Short mmCIF file of C-alpha atoms in Angstrom, two decimals:
data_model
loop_
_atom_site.label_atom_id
_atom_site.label_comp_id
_atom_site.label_asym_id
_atom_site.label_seq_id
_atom_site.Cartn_x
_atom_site.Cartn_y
_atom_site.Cartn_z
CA UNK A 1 -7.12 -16.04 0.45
CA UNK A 2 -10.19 -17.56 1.66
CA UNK A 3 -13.40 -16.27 1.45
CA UNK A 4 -16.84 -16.75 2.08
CA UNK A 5 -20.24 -14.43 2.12
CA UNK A 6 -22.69 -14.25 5.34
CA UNK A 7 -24.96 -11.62 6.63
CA UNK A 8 -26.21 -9.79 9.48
CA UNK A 9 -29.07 -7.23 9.88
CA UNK A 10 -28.15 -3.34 10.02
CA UNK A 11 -29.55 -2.57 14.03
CA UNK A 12 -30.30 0.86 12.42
CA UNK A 13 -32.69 0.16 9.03
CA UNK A 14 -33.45 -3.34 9.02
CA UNK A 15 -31.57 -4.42 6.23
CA UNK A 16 -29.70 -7.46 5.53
CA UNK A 17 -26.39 -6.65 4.59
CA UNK A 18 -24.02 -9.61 2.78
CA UNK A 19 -20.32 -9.40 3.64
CA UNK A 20 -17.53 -11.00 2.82
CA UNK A 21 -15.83 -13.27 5.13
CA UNK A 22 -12.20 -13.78 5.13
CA UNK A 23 -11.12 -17.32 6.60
CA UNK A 24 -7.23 -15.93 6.93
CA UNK A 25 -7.91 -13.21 9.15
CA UNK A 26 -8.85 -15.69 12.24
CA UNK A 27 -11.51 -17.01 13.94
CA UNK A 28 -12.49 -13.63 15.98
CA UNK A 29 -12.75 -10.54 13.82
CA UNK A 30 -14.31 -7.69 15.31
CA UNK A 31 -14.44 -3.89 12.71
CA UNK A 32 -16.47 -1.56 12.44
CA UNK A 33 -18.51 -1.02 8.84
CA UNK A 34 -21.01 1.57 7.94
CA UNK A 35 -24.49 0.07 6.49
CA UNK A 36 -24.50 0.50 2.31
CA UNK A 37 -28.38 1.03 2.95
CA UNK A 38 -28.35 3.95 6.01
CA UNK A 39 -25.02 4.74 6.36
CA UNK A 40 -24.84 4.13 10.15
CA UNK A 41 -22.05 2.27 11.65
CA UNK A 42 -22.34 -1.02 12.71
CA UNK A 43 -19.54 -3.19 15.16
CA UNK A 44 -19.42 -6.36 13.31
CA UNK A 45 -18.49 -9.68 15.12
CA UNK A 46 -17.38 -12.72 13.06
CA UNK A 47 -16.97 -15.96 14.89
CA UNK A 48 -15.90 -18.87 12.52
CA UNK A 49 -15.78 -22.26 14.27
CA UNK A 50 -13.63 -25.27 13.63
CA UNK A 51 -15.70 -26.98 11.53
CA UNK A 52 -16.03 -23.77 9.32
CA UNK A 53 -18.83 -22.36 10.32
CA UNK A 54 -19.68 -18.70 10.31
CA UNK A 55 -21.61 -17.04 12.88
CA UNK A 56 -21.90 -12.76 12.47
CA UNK A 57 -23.95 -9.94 14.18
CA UNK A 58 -23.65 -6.30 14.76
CA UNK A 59 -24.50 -4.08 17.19
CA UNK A 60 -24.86 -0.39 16.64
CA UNK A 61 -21.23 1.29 16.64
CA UNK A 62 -22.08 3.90 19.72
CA UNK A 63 -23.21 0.81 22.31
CA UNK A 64 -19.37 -0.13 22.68
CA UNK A 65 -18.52 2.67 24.68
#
């Protein structure tokens, strides 16, 4: 496996939050993760490009519906 760390900032608290990134898993991941600061779920969006860059956000979990 292939991994790699970026972050995004929880909408909720503020935070920066470091996840791991998993190059196998494609080049679109979309999951939902709870914040290890607030505990409020957050839909995280991974974009990895060809070159190998990373790109990740998240939105708060509710505003998907």
């Amino acid at each position: 496996m292939s991994f790699d760390d970026a972050s995004y900032i929880c909408d909720a608290c503020g935070e920066e939050v470091v996840i791991p990134v998993d190059f196998t898993q494609g080049t679109t991941q979309d999951y939902v993760e709870d914040c290890p600061v607030c505990c409020n779920a957050s839909l995280i969006h991974v974009e990895i490009t060809p070159d190998g860059d990373v790109r990740v956000w998240a939105e708060p979990e509710q505003d998907r519906y």
